[in-house]
Short mmCIF file of N, CA, C and O in Angstrom, two decimals:
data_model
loop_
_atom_site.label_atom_id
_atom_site.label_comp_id
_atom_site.label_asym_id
_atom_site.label_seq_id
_atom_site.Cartn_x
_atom_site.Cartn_y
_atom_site.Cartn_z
N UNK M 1 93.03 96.28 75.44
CA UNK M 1 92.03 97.25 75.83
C UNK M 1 92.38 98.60 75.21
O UNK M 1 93.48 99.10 75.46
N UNK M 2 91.50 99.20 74.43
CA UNK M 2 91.89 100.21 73.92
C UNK M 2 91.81 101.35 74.80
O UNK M 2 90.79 101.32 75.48
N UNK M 3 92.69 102.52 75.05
CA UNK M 3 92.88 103.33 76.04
C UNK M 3 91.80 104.83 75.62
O UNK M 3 91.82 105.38 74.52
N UNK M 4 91.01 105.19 76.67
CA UNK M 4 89.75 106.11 76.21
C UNK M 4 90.43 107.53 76.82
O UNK M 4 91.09 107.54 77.87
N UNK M 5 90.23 108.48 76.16
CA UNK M 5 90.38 110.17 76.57
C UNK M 5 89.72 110.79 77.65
O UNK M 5 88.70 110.22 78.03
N UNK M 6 90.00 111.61 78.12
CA UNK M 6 89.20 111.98 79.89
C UNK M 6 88.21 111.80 79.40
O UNK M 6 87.64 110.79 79.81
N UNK M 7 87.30 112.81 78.08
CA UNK M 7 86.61 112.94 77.62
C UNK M 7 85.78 112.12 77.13
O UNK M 7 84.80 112.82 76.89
N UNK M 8 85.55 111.12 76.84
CA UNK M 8 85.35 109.84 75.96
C UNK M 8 84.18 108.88 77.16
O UNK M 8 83.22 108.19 76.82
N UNK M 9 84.64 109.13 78.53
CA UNK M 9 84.26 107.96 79.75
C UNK M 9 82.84 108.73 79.75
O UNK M 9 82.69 109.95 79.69
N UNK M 10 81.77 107.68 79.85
CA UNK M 10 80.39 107.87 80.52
C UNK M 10 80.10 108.72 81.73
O UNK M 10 80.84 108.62 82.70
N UNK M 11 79.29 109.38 81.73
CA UNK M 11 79.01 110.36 83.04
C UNK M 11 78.95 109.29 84.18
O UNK M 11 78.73 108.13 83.84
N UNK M 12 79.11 109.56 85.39
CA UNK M 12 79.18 108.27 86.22
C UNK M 12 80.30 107.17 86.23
O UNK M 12 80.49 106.47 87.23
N UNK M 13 81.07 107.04 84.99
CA UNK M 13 81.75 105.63 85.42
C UNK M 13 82.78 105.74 86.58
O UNK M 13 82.98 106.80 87.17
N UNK M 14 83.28 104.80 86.83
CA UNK M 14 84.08 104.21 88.06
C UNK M 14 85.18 103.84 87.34
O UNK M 14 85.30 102.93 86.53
N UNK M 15 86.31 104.99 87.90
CA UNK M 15 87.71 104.57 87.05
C UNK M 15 88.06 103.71 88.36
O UNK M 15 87.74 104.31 89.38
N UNK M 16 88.60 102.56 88.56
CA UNK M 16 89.53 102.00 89.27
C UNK M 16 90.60 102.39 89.29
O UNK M 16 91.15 102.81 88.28
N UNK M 17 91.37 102.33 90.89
CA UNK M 17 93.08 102.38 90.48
C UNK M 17 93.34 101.26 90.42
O UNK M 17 93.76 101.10 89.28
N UNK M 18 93.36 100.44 90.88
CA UNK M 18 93.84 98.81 90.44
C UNK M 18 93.27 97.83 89.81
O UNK M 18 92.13 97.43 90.04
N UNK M 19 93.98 97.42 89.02
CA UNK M 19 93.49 95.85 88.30
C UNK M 19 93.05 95.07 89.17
O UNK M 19 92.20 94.28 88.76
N UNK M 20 93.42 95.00 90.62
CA UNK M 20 93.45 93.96 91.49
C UNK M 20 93.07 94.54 93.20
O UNK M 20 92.97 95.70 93.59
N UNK M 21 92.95 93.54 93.80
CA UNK M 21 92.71 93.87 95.04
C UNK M 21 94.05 94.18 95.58
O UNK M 21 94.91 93.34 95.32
N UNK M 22 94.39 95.17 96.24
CA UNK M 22 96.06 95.53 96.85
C UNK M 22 95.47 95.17 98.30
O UNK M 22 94.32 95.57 98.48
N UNK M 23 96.01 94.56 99.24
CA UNK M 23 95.89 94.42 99.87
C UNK M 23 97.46 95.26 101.22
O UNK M 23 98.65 95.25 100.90
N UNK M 24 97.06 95.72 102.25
CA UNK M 24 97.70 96.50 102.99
C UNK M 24 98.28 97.78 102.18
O UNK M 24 99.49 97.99 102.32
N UNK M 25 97.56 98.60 101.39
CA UNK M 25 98.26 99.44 100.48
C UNK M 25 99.37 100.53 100.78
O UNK M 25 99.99 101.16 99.92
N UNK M 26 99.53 100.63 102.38
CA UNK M 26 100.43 101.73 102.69
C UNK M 26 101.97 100.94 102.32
O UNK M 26 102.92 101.36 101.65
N UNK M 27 101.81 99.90 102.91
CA UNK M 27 102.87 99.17 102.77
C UNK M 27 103.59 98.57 101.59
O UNK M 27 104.67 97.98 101.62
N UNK M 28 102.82 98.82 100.54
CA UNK M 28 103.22 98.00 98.99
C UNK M 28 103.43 99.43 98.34
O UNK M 28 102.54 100.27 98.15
N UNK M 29 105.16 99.56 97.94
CA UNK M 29 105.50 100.84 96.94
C UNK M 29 104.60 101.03 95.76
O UNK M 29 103.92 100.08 95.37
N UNK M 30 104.55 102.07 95.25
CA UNK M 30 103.82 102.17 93.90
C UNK M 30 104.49 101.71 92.79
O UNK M 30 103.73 101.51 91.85
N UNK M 31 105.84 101.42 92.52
CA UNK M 31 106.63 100.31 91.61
C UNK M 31 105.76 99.50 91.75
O UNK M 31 105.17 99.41 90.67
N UNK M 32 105.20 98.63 92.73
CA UNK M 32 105.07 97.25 93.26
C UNK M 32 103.30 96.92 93.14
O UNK M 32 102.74 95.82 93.17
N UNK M 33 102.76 98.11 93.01
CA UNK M 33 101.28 98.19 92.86
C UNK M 33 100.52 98.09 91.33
O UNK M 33 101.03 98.55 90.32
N UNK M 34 99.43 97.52 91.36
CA UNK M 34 98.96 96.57 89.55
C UNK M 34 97.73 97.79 89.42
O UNK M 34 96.53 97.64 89.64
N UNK M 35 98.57 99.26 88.91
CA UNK M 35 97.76 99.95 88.64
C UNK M 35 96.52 99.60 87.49
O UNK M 35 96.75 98.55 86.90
N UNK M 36 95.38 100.22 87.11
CA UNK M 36 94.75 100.34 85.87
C UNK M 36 95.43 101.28 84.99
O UNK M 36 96.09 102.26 85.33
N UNK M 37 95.18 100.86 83.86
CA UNK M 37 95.28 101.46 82.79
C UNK M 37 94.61 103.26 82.71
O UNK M 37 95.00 104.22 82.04
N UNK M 38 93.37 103.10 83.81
CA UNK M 38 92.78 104.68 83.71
C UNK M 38 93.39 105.33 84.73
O UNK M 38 92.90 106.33 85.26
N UNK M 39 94.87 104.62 85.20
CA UNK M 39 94.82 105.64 86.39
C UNK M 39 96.31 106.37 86.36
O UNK M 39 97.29 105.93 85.76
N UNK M 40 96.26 107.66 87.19
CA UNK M 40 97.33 108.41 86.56
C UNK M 40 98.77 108.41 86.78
O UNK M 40 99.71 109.10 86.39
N UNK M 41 98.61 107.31 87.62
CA UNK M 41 100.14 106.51 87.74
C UNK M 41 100.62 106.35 86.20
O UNK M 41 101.61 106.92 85.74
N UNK M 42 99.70 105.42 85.43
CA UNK M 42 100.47 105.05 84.28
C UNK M 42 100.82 106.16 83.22
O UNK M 42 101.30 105.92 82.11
N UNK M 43 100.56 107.25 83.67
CA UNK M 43 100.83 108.01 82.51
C UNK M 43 102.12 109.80 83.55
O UNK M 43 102.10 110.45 84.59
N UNK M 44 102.98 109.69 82.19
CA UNK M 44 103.68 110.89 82.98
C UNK M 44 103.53 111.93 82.47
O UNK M 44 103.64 112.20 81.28
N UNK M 45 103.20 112.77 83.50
CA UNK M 45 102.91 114.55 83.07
C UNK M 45 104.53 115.53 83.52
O UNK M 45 104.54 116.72 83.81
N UNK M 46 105.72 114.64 83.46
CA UNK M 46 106.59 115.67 83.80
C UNK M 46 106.82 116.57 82.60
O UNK M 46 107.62 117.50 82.72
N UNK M 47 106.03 116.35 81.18
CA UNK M 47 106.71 117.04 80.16
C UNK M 47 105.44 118.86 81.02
O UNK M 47 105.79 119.90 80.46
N UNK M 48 104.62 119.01 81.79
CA UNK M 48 104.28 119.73 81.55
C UNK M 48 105.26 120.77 82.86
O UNK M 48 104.94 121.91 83.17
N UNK M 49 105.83 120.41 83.15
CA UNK M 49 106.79 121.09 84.45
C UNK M 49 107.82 121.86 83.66
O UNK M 49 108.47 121.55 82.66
N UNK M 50 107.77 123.28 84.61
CA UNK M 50 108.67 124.34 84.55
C UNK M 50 109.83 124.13 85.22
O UNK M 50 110.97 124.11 84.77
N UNK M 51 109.33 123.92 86.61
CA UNK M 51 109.64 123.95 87.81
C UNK M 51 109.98 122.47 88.56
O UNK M 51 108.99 121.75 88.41
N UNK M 52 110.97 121.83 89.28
CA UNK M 52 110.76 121.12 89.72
C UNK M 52 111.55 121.04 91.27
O UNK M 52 112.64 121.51 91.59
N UNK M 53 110.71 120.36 91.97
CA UNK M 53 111.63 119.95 93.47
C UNK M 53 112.81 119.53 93.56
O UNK M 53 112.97 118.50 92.90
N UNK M 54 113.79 119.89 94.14
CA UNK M 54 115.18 119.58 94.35
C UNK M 54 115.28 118.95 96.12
O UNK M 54 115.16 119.69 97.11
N UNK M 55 115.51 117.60 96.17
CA UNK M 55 115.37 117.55 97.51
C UNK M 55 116.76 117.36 97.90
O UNK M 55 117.68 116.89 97.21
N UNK M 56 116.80 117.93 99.51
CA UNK M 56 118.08 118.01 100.48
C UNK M 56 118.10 116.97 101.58
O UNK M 56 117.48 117.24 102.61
N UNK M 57 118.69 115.90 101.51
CA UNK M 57 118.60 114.88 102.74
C UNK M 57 118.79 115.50 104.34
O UNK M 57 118.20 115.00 105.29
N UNK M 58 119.88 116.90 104.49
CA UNK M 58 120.62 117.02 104.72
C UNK M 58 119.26 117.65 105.85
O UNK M 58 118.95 117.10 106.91
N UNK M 59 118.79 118.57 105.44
CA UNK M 59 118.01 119.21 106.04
C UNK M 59 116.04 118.35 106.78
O UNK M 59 115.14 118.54 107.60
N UNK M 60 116.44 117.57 105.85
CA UNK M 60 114.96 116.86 105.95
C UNK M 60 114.68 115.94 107.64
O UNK M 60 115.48 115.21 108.23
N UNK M 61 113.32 116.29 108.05
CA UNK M 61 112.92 115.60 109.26
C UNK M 61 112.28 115.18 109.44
O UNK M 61 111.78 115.24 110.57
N UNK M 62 111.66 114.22 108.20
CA UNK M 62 111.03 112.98 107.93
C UNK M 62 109.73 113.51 108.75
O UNK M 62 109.26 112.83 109.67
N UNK M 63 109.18 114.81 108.35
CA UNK M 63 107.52 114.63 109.21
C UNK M 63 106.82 114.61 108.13
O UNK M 63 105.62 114.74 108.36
N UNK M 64 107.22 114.45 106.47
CA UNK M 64 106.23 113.59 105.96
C UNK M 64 105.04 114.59 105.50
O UNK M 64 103.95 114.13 105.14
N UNK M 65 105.29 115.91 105.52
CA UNK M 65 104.44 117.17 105.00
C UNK M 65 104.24 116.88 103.61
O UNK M 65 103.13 116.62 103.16
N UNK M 66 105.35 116.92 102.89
CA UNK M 66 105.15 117.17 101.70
C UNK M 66 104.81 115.61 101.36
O UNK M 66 104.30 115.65 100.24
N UNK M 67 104.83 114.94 101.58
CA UNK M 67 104.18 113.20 101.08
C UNK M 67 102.74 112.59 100.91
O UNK M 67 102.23 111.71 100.22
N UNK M 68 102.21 113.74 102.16
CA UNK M 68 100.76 113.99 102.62
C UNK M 68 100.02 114.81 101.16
O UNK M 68 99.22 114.51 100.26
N UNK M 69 100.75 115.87 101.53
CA UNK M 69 100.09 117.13 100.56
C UNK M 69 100.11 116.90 98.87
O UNK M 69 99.40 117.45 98.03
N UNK M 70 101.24 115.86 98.67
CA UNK M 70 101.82 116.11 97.02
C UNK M 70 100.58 115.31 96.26
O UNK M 70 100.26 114.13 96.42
N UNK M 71 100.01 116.25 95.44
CA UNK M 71 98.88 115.69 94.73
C UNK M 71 99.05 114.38 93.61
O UNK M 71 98.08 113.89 93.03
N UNK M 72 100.50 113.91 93.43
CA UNK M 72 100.87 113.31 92.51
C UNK M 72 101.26 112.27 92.95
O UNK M 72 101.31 111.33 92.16
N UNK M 73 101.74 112.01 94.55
CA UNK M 73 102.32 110.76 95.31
C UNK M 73 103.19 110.54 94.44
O UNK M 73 103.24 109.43 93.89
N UNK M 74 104.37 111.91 94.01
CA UNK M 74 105.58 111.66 94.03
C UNK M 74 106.74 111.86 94.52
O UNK M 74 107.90 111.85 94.08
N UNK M 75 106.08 112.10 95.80
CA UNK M 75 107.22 111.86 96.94
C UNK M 75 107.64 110.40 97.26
O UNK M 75 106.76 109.54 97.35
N UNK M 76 108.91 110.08 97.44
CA UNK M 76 109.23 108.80 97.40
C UNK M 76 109.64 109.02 98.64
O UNK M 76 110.47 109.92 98.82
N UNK M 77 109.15 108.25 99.78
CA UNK M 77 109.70 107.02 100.95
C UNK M 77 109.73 105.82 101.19
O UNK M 77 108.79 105.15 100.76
N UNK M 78 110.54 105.31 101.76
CA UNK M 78 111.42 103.89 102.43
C UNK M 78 111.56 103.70 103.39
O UNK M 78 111.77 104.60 104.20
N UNK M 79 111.50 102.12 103.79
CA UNK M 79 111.70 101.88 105.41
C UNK M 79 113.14 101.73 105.07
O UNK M 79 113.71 101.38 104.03
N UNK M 80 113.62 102.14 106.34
CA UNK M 80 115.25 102.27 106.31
C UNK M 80 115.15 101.41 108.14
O UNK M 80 114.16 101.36 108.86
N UNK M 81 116.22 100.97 108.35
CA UNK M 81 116.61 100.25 109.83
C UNK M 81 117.25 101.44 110.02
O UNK M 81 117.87 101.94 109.08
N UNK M 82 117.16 102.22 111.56
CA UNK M 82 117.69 102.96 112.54
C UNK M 82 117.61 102.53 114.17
O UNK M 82 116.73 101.97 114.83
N UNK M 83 118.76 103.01 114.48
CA UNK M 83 118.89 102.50 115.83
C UNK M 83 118.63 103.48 116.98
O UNK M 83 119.53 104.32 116.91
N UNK M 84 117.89 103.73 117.89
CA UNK M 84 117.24 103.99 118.84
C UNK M 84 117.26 103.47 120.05
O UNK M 84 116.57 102.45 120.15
N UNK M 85 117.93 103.90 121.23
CA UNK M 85 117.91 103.84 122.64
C UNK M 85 118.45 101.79 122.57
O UNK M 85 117.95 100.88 123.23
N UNK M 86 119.44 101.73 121.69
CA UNK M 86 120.54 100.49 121.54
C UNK M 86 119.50 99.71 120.53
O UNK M 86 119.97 98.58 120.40
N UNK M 87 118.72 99.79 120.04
CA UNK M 87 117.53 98.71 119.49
C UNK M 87 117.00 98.90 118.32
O UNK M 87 116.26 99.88 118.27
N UNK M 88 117.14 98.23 117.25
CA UNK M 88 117.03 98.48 116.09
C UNK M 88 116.24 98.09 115.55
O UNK M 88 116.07 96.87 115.47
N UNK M 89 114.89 99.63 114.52
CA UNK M 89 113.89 99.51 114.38
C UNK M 89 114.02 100.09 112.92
O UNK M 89 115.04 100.56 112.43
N UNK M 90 112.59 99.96 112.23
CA UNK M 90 112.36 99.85 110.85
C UNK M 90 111.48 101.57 111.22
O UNK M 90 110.76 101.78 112.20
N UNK M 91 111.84 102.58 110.10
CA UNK M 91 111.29 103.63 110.06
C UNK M 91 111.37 104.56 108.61
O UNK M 91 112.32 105.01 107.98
N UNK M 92 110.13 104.60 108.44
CA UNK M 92 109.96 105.33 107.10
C UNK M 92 110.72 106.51 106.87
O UNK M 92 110.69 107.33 107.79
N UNK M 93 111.72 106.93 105.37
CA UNK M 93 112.26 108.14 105.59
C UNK M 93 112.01 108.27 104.22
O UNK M 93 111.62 107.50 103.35
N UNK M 94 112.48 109.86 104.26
CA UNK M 94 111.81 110.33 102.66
C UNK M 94 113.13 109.88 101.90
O UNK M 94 114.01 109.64 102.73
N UNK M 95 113.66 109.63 100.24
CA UNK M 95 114.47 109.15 100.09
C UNK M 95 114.42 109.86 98.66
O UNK M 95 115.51 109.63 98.13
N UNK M 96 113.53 110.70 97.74
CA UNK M 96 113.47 111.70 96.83
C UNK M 96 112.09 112.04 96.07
O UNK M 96 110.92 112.17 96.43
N UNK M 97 112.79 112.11 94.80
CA UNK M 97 111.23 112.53 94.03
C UNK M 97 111.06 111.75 93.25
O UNK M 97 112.05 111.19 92.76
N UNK M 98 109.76 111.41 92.82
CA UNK M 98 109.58 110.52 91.50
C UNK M 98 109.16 111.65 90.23
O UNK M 98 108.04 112.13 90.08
N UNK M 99 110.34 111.93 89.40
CA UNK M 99 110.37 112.99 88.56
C UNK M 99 109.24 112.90 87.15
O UNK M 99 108.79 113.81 86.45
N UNK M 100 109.01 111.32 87.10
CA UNK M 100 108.20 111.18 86.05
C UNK M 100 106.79 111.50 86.20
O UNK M 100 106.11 111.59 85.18
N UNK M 101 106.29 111.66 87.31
CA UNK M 101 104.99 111.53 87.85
C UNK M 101 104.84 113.23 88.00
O UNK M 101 104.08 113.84 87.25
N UNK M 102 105.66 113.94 89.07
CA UNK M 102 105.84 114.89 89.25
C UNK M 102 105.18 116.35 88.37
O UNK M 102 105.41 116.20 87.17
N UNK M 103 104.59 117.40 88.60
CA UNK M 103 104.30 118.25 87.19
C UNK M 103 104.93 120.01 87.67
O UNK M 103 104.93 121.14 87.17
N UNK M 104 105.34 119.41 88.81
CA UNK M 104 106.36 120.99 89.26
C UNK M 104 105.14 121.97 90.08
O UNK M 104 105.16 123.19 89.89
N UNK M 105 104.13 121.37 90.96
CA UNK M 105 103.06 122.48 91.33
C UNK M 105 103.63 122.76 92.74
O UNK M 105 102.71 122.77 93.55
N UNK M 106 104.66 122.97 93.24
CA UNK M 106 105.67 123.50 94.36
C UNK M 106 104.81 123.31 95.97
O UNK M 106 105.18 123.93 96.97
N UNK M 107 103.57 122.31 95.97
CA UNK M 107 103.08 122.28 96.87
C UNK M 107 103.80 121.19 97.93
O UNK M 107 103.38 121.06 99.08
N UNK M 108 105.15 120.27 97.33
CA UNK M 108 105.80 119.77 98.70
C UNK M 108 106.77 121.01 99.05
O UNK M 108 106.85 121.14 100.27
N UNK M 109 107.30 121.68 98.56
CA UNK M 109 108.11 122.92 99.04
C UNK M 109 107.33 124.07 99.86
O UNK M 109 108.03 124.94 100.38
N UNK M 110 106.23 124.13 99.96
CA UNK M 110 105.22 125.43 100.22
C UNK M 110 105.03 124.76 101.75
O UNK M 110 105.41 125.42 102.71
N UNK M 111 104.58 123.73 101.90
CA UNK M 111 103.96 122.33 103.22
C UNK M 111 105.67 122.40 104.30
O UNK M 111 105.85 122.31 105.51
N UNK M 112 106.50 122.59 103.27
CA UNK M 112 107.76 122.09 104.17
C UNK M 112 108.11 122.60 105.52
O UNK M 112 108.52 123.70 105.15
N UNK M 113 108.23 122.62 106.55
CA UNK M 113 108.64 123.28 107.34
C UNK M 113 110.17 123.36 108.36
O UNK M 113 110.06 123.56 109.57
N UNK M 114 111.40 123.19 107.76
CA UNK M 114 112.19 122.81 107.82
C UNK M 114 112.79 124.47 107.27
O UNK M 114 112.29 125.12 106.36
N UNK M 115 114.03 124.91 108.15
CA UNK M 115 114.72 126.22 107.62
C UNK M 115 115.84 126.18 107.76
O UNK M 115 116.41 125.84 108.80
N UNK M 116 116.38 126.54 106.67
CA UNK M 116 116.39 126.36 105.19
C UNK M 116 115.22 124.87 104.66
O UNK M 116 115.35 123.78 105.22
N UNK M 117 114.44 125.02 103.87
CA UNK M 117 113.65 124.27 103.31
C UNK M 117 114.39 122.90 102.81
O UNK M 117 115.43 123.02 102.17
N UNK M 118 113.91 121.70 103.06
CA UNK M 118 115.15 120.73 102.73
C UNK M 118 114.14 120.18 100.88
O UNK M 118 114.22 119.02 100.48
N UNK M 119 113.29 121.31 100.02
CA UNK M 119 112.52 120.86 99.28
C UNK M 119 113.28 122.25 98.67
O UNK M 119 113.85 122.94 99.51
N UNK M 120 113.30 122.70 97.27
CA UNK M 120 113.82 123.86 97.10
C UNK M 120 112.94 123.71 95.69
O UNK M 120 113.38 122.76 95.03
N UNK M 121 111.95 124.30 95.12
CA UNK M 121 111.57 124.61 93.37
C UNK M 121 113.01 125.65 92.99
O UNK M 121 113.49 126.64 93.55
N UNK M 122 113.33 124.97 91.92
CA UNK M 122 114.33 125.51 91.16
C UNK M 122 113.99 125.00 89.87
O UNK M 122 113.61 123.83 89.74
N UNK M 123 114.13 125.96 88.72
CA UNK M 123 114.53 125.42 86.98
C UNK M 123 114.15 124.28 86.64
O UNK M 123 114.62 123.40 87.36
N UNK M 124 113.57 123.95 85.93
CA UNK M 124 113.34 122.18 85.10
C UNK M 124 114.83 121.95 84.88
O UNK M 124 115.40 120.97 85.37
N UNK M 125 115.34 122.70 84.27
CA UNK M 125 116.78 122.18 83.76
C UNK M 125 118.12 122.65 84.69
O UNK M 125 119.21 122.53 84.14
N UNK M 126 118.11 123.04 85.71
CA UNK M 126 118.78 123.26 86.80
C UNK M 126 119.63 121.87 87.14
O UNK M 126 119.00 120.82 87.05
N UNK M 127 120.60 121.84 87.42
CA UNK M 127 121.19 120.71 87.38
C UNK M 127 121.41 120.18 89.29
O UNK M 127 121.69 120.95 90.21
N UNK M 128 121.23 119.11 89.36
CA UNK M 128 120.66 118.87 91.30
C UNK M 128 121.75 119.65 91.64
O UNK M 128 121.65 120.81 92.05
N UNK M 129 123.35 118.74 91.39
CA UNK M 129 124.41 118.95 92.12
C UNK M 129 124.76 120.42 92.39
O UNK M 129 125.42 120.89 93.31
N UNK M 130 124.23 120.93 91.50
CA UNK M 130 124.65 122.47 91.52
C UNK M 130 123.52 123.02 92.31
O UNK M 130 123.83 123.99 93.00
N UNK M 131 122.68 122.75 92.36
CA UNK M 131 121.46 123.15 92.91
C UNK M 131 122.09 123.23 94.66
O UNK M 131 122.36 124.25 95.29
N UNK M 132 122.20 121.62 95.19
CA UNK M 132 122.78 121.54 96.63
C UNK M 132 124.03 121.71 96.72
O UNK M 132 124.52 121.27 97.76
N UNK M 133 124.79 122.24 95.93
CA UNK M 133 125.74 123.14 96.28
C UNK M 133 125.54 124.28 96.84
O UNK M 133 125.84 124.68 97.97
N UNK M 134 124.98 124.83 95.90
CA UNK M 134 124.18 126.59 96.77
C UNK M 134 122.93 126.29 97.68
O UNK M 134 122.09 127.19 97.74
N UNK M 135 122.73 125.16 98.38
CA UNK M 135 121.36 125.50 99.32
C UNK M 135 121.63 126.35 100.31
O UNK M 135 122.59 126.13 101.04
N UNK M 136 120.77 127.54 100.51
CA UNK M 136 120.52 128.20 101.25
C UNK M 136 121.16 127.61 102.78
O UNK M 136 120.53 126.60 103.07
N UNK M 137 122.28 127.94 103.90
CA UNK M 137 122.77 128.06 104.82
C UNK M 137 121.67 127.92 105.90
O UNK M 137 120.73 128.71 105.81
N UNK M 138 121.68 127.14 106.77
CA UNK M 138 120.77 127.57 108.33
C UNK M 138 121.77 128.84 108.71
O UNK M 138 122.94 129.22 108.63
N UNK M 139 119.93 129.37 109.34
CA UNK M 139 120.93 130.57 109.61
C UNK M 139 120.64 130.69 111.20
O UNK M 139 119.53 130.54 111.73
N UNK M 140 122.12 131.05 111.97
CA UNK M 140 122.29 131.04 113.45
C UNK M 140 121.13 132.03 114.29
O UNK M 140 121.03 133.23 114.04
N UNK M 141 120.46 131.47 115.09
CA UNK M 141 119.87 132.41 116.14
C UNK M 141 120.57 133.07 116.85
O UNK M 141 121.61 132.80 117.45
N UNK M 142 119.62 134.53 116.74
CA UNK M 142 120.47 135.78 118.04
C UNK M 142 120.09 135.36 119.54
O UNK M 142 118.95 135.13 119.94
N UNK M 143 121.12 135.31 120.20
CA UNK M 143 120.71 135.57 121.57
C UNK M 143 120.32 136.73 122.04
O UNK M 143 120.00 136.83 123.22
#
């Protein structure tokens, strides 16, 4: 199938995201999903990023702001097993970024509400480790 330019598609057409019927889609990762060819999964816009998200496990409280908001669904979460009141249950947690997808528009860092921000825009070429080395400190409440 030869691949057409934004420009190129008929007024009206119907881009599909999938080749196929996905069935339960929250539940099937986007690795795991039979995108189309017109859709913007298959193609990566990180070359146009300045800026990109640096995420902090450390700080994060899985309410899932920035996963909602990120126009690119490249926030990456996972069911992880945690244990709760002795009983062990399956619960979604955020687990990073998908950098290829990503284009640096700082809207999971802006959504975050976590202080110190557990999402930080820093440098395209900023290096992580050094990055969460210096994250910003919680800082103690006055009595």
């Amino acid at each position: 199938m030869e691949l057409r330019g934004w420009d190129e598609f008929e007024i009206g057409s119907v881009l599909f995201s999938f080749n196929e019927k996905v069935e339960n889609i929250p539940n099937v990762q986007q690795e795991d999903r039979s995108y189309s060819e017109n859709n913007s999964f298959q193609a990566s816009v990180a070359h146009w990023r300045v800026e990109k998200p640096i995420f902090n496990v450390d700080h994060c409280i899985d309410c899932f702001f920035c996963w909602i908001y990120c126009p690119d669904s490249s926030i990456l979460a996972r069911e992880k097993e945690v244990e709760k009141k002795g009983e062990k249950i399956m619960e979604q947690s955020m687990v990073g970024i998908d950098y290829v997808h990503c284009k640096g528009c700082g809207v999971c860092s802006s959504v975050c509400p976590t202080d110190p921000k557990s999402l930080l825009m820093v440098d395209e070429h900023d290096e992580e480790e050094r990055v969460l080395a210096n994250w910003p400190k919680k800082e103690g409440k006055e009595k």
